[in-house]
Amino acid sequence: MARSSVLTTRVLLTTAAIGVATGLLAGIAGWVTPFVLGIAPIFYGFVLGAHVLPGIIAQEVIRLPWVALLSHVFAALVASAMAPQWALRFLGTAILFGGIQELVAALTRYRVWDAWRFFISAVVIGILVAVVVAFAADLASLPLLAQIIYLIVAVLGPVAWTAAGLGIGVSLRRAGVARRA
Amino acid sequence: MTTAPTMLPASVADDPYAAVRRTSAVRFLYGLNPLAKMAAVLPALVLLVFVRDLATPVAFLALSYLVLLVGVSLSIRAAVLLALAIPGAIAVLGFGFALWTDAALVADTPPVLQIGAWTLYSGALEIGLATGLRLAAILALSLIPGLSTTGPDLVRACVQQLRVPYRIGYTALAAFRFVPRFGHELEIIRQAHRVRGAHRGRGPIASLRRWASYLVPLLAGAIRHAERVALAMDSRAFGAYPDRTERHLVPFRARDVVFIAAFWLASAALFALFFPWTLS
Amino acid sequence: MTAPPDSAARSASVAPAPGETATPKPTHGREHARLLQLREVGITHEGEDAATPASVSFEVSRGDVVLLLGPSGSGKSTLSLAMNGLIPHAVPAALTGRVEVAGMDAATHSVAQLSTQVGIVFQDPDAQLVTGTLLDEVAFGPENLRLPAAEVLARAESALRRVGLWERRSENPDRLSGGGRQRLAIACALAMGSPLLVLDEPTANLDPRGIDDVYAALDELAASGDKGIVLIEHNLDAAAPFVNRVVVLDAAGVVIADGAVDEILRGRAAELHDLGVWLPTSTLAALRLREAGYRFDTLPISPDELRAALDRQSAPAATREAGAGAGAATETRVSASGTRIEVRGLTLRRKKTEVLTDVSLEVRDGDFLAIVGANGAGKTTLIQALAGVLTPPRGTVRIDGLDVARLDDRALSTHVGFVFQNPEHQFIAASVFDEIAHGLRRQHLDEAEIERRTLDLLDRFGLRGRAHVHPFLLSGGQKRRLSVGTALVAGARVLVLDEPTFGQDRARADELLGLLRDLNREGTTIIVVTHDMQLVAEYADRVAVMESGRLTACGAPGEVFADAELIARAGLRVPPLARALAPLATHPELRTVTRVGDLPGGGS
Ligand SMILES: Nc1ncnc2c1ncn2[C@@H]1O[C@H](COP(=O)(O)OP(=O)(O)OP(=O)(O)O)[C@@H](O)[C@H]1O
Ligand SMILES: Nc1ncnc2c1ncn2[C@@H]1O[C@H](COP(=O)(O)OP(=O)(O)OP(=O)(O)O)[C@@H](O)[C@H]1O
Ligand SMILES: [Mg+2]
Ligand SMILES: [Mg+2]
């Protein structure tokens, strides 16, 4: 039970709260997805990028191991309840995105919390998402220009959302929410 | 003394805890372990990503609809999803992707529609439709666990079968309680910001900034609430021991194994039948 | 980070095998009657300089019902967290002195171990819910203790029966009223089997009926005599009749009184009053009447005692005119001149259910209107429609003669300001200054003018010194004042507030209401929604009563509270002072007084 020495009930529930609040937004994103896919599939990466938020905010506010992965999973559970058709996709992205964010944090031994660290995970996520979605949406059939735009958007999406998440995390710190961590 | 499901009052529509009613023995999906349902659809789901033809996704759509129509008692929402949303999504996605398809790839197929210099080829329609059907099939497969499982049951199964630490599982259960509360808070925050005349303006950038400005008060309130809930849980001995008494068992039974095996077999048969899965 | 409540070593050695009962083993048999012992306890929150509470020593035994009093910020809530080990185990704070629970040192025992001896009930009922049904909720604690399922159910049943919720065991707690949820929280604490119950303002968020419900449940527990209860409560009118001991902290958190109710509340009432501690309304009234020459051998606590004491004596000759004079003084408020808000046949639906039905109401210039009614009666919806937060149907709500449904946000904000229940929801800027300035910038004034007017307003609201602080970092009372400021800055002459005293202690509530009264005297029309009946009596000059979406009465507080049938039907209560004075057999000069301030005796 070495884990529980860090993950007090208070930390667990705080990650849950972050997951739920951002999951509410992800639920909305879930309903938007078919329309984006139908109308402008190359911008899908941007919508998917929104799913980086829980981990970014959790790590920025709490700065402990596991919080990114956990907040992602909680967000996915909640979003699945709102849009059950995406349940498995939500869980999948949660574990993938959360896993990458944890991994990057673990590589710096949970000591470095500068902004660049968050952006590394954003780029890794962006590339991974780009590849997976390219298969699912059969992007090979699109014109080359569209494929390039798609790739750029897919990588920039998570980066942009990471920047937004960091902004929110900083505002929360300023509002005194995370001052003890 | 024990609470038989029949004692439950008609469940409120948006009560994530409400036990799923099992109206008859035919509605077998409710009686299965949530993990079994997920495991059953997972291989087909992953393989479908690599499929390119029309017949395979159609076959999986049919399989999913069959399982769903027999296995769950349809709520209005679920019926709308199956009868309108999925067919609608196929049409929208199919046509949308057709528009985006590279014309050079399909220029040798017969044209269907011509507006000025622009031509819609039947090949493009076919590719679009294949994509639409594939995504719809993935969606329909997800609905098999999605429509017949409550969040709390999934959490319990994860704790009982996957050995996820129960402290994490119960945190998730508490998190389901947050959903309506935070949803309500979000609505109030939106009202309050509107009254203050914050972040006016139209367009995607303005609305993104608006949403971001809701997130800070929402999260601040959410985290404070979470800390109070944590104190209340701790003071009721939460996490005292490595395990806890579990009154709601979500068993993994022979029927779960049978369901997984049958679904895998059916999936394998369909994939084999329609191989290769590319458009001719 | 502090150590977690459960260390691996302890759970390995103390944990019973699954299935085995985790009955606590009190080590000191003789001391068992003493449930709680505090010795010179001082607590410093992380990041604070001074310890609040500074030094607290007292004991609680079976059968004790202890009321813990003290001014706001004296550390009562902090102390309650130390009583079951949450401080220092779960909340980052340093504890000095010794907390002993049934003979166990709280510093060396985990929260889980202590939880079998101390149950705790917090202020917000929603923040104590974890599961989906009442039964699961009550079972949650015993399950954590690894009790066998049969024992869990037995405990859950007996706890739910004690608070009268057994019949509703399979419902979702969300469907209970606020009072019901708070009784559920009490049942959860009982199911832990703990002989000591600590309650921190358990009724602060409830409507009058909910408060009565909770105290009925507590009364029964206290009567059984097998429990010890520590109660922190600002609403002494409800709490005083049921406690038998009082402990008082001063502002620094040092115990300055500890004794029986009679000795403290009656004997040292004047001293407590000077300290800023709230007293029962009847006691306050008697203190004041005493200065006017009335005689009280012992001070009354309940309205009945006050009435009985008055009926036993005749009025001191000198005050007969003073009483009449005070009555006249109430009439010299800002006289109503014109109509500010006019509501005609307002019917409003939310998600298909009709929430307001045919409401008609007129609010005149300079009114101080209170809207009262049970939970869910439609009060919030009504005032939101008045202020244009919700858009009412066209032509139903007029403000200064303009149709609210046709006004845009900016025009609206120059006519009416709205203060939401939770001020944090309304904050949009990163500093107090910008928060106020925002309303002026919207009017495109030049920067110098904006700065001048903003600083003026901050001065008026006592926030000048905090101009550059983040709004979220203000104290509760300051946040509320700031939100009033933001609502007024655009020049609105009508101010609408939703439960402005919600979750606040009486001292902060008083500060805010004083501010509102001053604004009102200068001509601002005030509309408040509240559950606090004495507040209505003290401040409002008109009361509107809502009952399931309908406005069923509107008039002077005196008239409305005189209608016993209406009060009962609407789930309201007569304010304590009126309850004491209205039925007086003697003293006609007092019979119509409803405000403590109108009693003779304020003198100087
Ligand atoms: N989490 C915290 N972190 C830092 N300081 C805190 C925290 N909680 C309370 N305090 C401070 O500790 C002191 C005591 O607060 P506490 O809430 O215990 O007072 P109280 O007597 O319960 O007041 P009230 O009557 O307003 O409820 C206050 O100065 C408060 O600002
Ligand atoms: N956003 C909403 N959607 C649907 N129904 C609502 C909404 N808000 C409130 N209601 C319903 O409208 C009714 C009146 O609610 P309202 O909040 O106006 O009551 P209230 O008198 O302010 O109660 P309280 O004292 O609990 O604040 C309630 O039955 C409530 O369930
Ligand atoms: Mg307190
Ligand atoms: Mg209300």
Tab-separated table of N, CA, C and O in Angstrom, chain C residues 58-111:
chain	number	residue	atom	x	y	z
C	58	PHE	N	-11.699	20.990	27.693
C	58	PHE	CA	-12.962	20.595	28.319
C	58	PHE	C	-13.193	19.114	28.086
C	58	PHE	O	-12.443	18.470	27.345
C	59	GLU	N	-14.211	18.584	28.752
C	59	GLU	CA	-14.487	17.153	28.646
C	59	GLU	C	-15.935	16.940	28.264
C	59	GLU	O	-16.787	17.773	28.542
C	60	VAL	N	-16.189	15.802	27.631
C	60	VAL	CA	-17.565	15.449	27.316
C	60	VAL	C	-17.800	14.019	27.776
C	60	VAL	O	-16.995	13.132	27.495
C	61	SER	N	-18.884	13.803	28.522
C	61	SER	CA	-19.225	12.456	28.982
C	61	SER	C	-20.573	12.055	28.397
C	61	SER	O	-21.274	12.868	27.802
C	62	ARG	N	-20.925	10.791	28.600
C	62	ARG	CA	-22.232	10.322	28.136
C	62	ARG	C	-23.340	11.166	28.750
C	62	ARG	O	-23.289	11.500	29.917
C	63	GLY	N	-24.345	11.492	27.940
C	63	GLY	CA	-25.470	12.270	28.456
C	63	GLY	C	-25.257	13.773	28.319
C	63	GLY	O	-26.212	14.539	28.424
C	64	ASP	N	-24.022	14.192	28.076
C	64	ASP	CA	-23.774	15.625	27.883
C	64	ASP	C	-24.271	16.062	26.512
C	64	ASP	O	-24.047	15.374	25.517
C	65	VAL	N	-24.910	17.220	26.467
C	65	VAL	CA	-25.198	17.854	25.188
C	65	VAL	C	-24.568	19.233	25.254
C	65	VAL	O	-25.102	20.140	25.872
C	66	VAL	N	-23.384	19.343	24.661
C	66	VAL	CA	-22.569	20.540	24.835
C	66	VAL	C	-22.735	21.470	23.650
C	66	VAL	O	-22.589	21.054	22.500
C	67	LEU	N	-23.050	22.718	23.937
C	67	LEU	CA	-23.109	23.728	22.894
C	67	LEU	C	-21.791	24.488	22.898
C	67	LEU	O	-21.378	25.017	23.933
C	68	LEU	N	-21.113	24.507	21.753
C	68	LEU	CA	-19.829	25.203	21.653
C	68	LEU	C	-20.064	26.543	20.966
C	68	LEU	O	-20.491	26.598	19.818
C	69	LEU	N	-19.819	27.632	21.709
C	69	LEU	CA	-20.085	28.970	21.188
C	69	LEU	C	-18.795	29.729	21.017
C	69	LEU	O	-17.806	29.468	21.695
C	70	GLY	N	-18.821	30.721	20.145
C	70	GLY	CA	-17.654	31.577	19.980
C	70	GLY	C	-17.850	32.446	18.769
C	70	GLY	O	-18.574	32.063	17.860
C	71	PRO	N	-17.198	33.599	18.740
C	71	PRO	CA	-17.344	34.457	17.574
C	71	PRO	C	-16.778	33.790	16.331
C	71	PRO	O	-15.997	32.850	16.418
C	72	SER	N	-17.155	34.301	15.186
C	72	SER	CA	-16.692	33.748	13.921
C	72	SER	C	-15.168	33.781	13.861
C	72	SER	O	-14.549	34.767	14.231
C	73	GLY	N	-14.573	32.688	13.407
C	73	GLY	CA	-13.122	32.640	13.291
C	73	GLY	C	-12.417	32.265	14.578
C	73	GLY	O	-11.193	32.282	14.638
C	74	SER	N	-13.172	31.905	15.620
C	74	SER	CA	-12.524	31.550	16.876
C	74	SER	C	-12.022	30.106	16.856
C	74	SER	O	-11.375	29.666	17.783
C	75	GLY	N	-12.342	29.377	15.778
C	75	GLY	CA	-11.758	28.055	15.633
C	75	GLY	C	-12.668	26.898	16.029
C	75	GLY	O	-12.192	25.797	16.305
C	76	LYS	N	-13.960	27.125	16.024
C	76	LYS	CA	-14.876	26.051	16.401
C	76	LYS	C	-14.847	24.907	15.392
C	76	LYS	O	-14.746	23.737	15.769
C	77	SER	N	-14.936	25.246	14.114
C	77	SER	CA	-14.912	24.194	13.090
C	77	SER	C	-13.574	23.478	13.108
C	77	SER	O	-13.507	22.254	12.984
C	78	THR	N	-12.513	24.245	13.250
C	78	THR	CA	-11.185	23.657	13.323
C	78	THR	C	-11.116	22.657	14.474
C	78	THR	O	-10.614	21.540	14.324
C	79	LEU	N	-11.654	23.052	15.605
C	79	LEU	CA	-11.641	22.181	16.777
C	79	LEU	C	-12.422	20.901	16.509
C	79	LEU	O	-12.007	19.809	16.895
C	80	SER	N	-13.556	21.033	15.818
C	80	SER	CA	-14.372	19.837	15.572
C	80	SER	C	-13.597	18.844	14.703
C	80	SER	O	-13.750	17.635	14.861
C	81	LEU	N	-12.757	19.346	13.807
C	81	LEU	CA	-11.973	18.430	12.974
C	81	LEU	C	-10.906	17.705	13.795
C	81	LEU	O	-10.478	16.609	13.430
C	82	ALA	N	-10.481	18.342	14.883
C	82	ALA	CA	-9.484	17.678	15.721
C	82	ALA	C	-10.122	16.596	16.578
C	82	ALA	O	-9.444	15.701	17.065
C	83	MET	N	-11.437	16.681	16.780
C	83	MET	CA	-12.090	15.745	17.696
C	83	MET	C	-12.132	14.330	17.150
C	83	MET	O	-12.355	13.392	17.898
C	84	ASN	N	-11.998	14.151	15.809
C	84	ASN	CA	-11.904	12.768	15.336
C	84	ASN	C	-10.619	12.546	14.553
C	84	ASN	O	-10.533	11.651	13.730
C	85	GLY	N	-9.634	13.399	14.798
C	85	GLY	CA	-8.314	13.146	14.236
C	85	GLY	C	-8.109	13.628	12.811
C	85	GLY	O	-7.034	13.453	12.258
C	86	LEU	N	-9.144	14.212	12.179
C	86	LEU	CA	-8.939	14.728	10.823
C	86	LEU	C	-7.801	15.753	10.846
C	86	LEU	O	-7.018	15.843	9.919
C	87	ILE	N	-7.753	16.528	11.925
C	87	ILE	CA	-6.553	17.311	12.226
C	87	ILE	C	-5.820	16.542	13.299
C	87	ILE	O	-6.411	16.222	14.322
C	88	PRO	N	-4.612	16.139	13.135
C	88	PRO	CA	-3.667	16.484	12.062
C	88	PRO	C	-3.563	15.453	10.942
C	88	PRO	O	-2.741	15.632	10.048
C	89	HIS	N	-4.379	14.387	10.957
C	89	HIS	CA	-4.104	13.305	10.002
C	89	HIS	C	-4.478	13.633	8.564
C	89	HIS	O	-3.797	13.196	7.643
C	90	ALA	N	-5.556	14.362	8.336
C	90	ALA	CA	-6.006	14.587	6.958
C	90	ALA	C	-5.929	16.042	6.517
C	90	ALA	O	-5.907	16.319	5.335
C	91	VAL	N	-5.920	16.968	7.463
C	91	VAL	CA	-5.861	18.390	7.118
C	91	VAL	C	-4.504	18.922	7.568
C	91	VAL	O	-4.098	18.683	8.703
C	92	PRO	N	-3.799	19.624	6.681
C	92	PRO	CA	-2.479	20.121	7.074
C	92	PRO	C	-2.587	21.219	8.127
C	92	PRO	O	-2.934	22.346	7.817
C	93	ALA	N	-2.321	20.876	9.372
C	93	ALA	CA	-2.371	21.838	10.473
C	93	ALA	C	-1.563	21.263	11.624
C	93	ALA	O	-1.447	20.044	11.761
C	94	ALA	N	-1.000	22.148	12.425
C	94	ALA	CA	-0.199	21.691	13.560
C	94	ALA	C	-1.035	21.733	14.825
C	94	ALA	O	-1.732	22.709	15.088
C	95	LEU	N	-0.986	20.639	15.598
C	95	LEU	CA	-1.800	20.544	16.800
C	95	LEU	C	-0.903	20.471	18.026
C	95	LEU	O	0.027	19.663	18.069
C	96	THR	N	-1.180	21.321	19.017
C	96	THR	CA	-0.484	21.199	20.291
C	96	THR	C	-1.503	20.812	21.349
C	96	THR	O	-2.699	20.942	21.125
C	97	GLY	N	-1.002	20.344	22.499
C	97	GLY	CA	-1.923	19.872	23.512
C	97	GLY	C	-2.351	18.450	23.204
C	97	GLY	O	-1.729	17.765	22.385
C	98	ARG	N	-3.428	18.002	23.851
C	98	ARG	CA	-3.773	16.597	23.727
C	98	ARG	C	-5.274	16.421	23.510
C	98	ARG	O	-6.095	17.030	24.190
C	99	VAL	N	-5.626	15.615	22.525
C	99	VAL	CA	-7.023	15.263	22.280
C	99	VAL	C	-7.161	13.781	22.586
C	99	VAL	O	-6.469	12.960	21.983
C	100	GLU	N	-8.028	13.438	23.530
C	100	GLU	CA	-8.187	12.047	23.900
C	100	GLU	C	-9.622	11.621	23.656
C	100	GLU	O	-10.558	12.244	24.147
C	101	VAL	N	-9.791	10.581	22.848
C	101	VAL	CA	-11.127	10.109	22.506
C	101	VAL	C	-11.319	8.734	23.119
C	101	VAL	O	-10.607	7.803	22.763
C	102	ALA	N	-12.237	8.617	24.062
C	102	ALA	CA	-12.466	7.352	24.768
C	102	ALA	C	-11.141	6.739	25.201
C	102	ALA	O	-10.905	5.546	25.032
C	103	GLY	N	-10.253	7.562	25.706
C	103	GLY	CA	-8.995	7.051	26.210
C	103	GLY	C	-7.906	6.899	25.165
C	103	GLY	O	-6.765	6.627	25.487
C	104	MET	N	-8.248	7.096	23.879
C	104	MET	CA	-7.225	6.963	22.835
C	104	MET	C	-6.663	8.339	22.497
C	104	MET	O	-7.415	9.295	22.317
C	105	ASP	N	-5.351	8.424	22.379
C	105	ASP	CA	-4.729	9.677	21.980
C	105	ASP	C	-4.965	9.882	20.477
C	105	ASP	O	-4.532	9.068	19.661
C	106	ALA	N	-5.640	10.983	20.126
C	106	ALA	CA	-6.004	11.193	18.715
C	106	ALA	C	-4.787	11.364	17.822
C	106	ALA	O	-4.843	11.090	16.631
C	107	ALA	N	-3.677	11.807	18.411
C	107	ALA	CA	-2.498	12.048	17.581
C	107	ALA	C	-1.878	10.743	17.104
C	107	ALA	O	-1.258	10.697	16.049
C	108	THR	N	-2.034	9.669	17.887
C	108	THR	CA	-1.379	8.421	17.519
C	108	THR	C	-2.359	7.372	16.993
C	108	THR	O	-1.943	6.295	16.593
C	109	HIS	N	-3.647	7.671	17.007
C	109	HIS	CA	-4.618	6.734	16.440
C	109	HIS	C	-5.141	7.303	15.127
C	109	HIS	O	-5.251	8.514	14.967
C	110	SER	N	-5.469	6.409	14.203
C	110	SER	CA	-5.907	6.883	12.890
C	110	SER	C	-7.346	7.384	12.963
C	110	SER	O	-8.093	7.063	13.883
C	111	VAL	N	-7.715	8.166	11.952
C	111	VAL	CA	-9.089	8.650	11.871
C	111	VAL	C	-10.054	7.462	11.866
C	111	VAL	O	-11.117	7.494	12.479
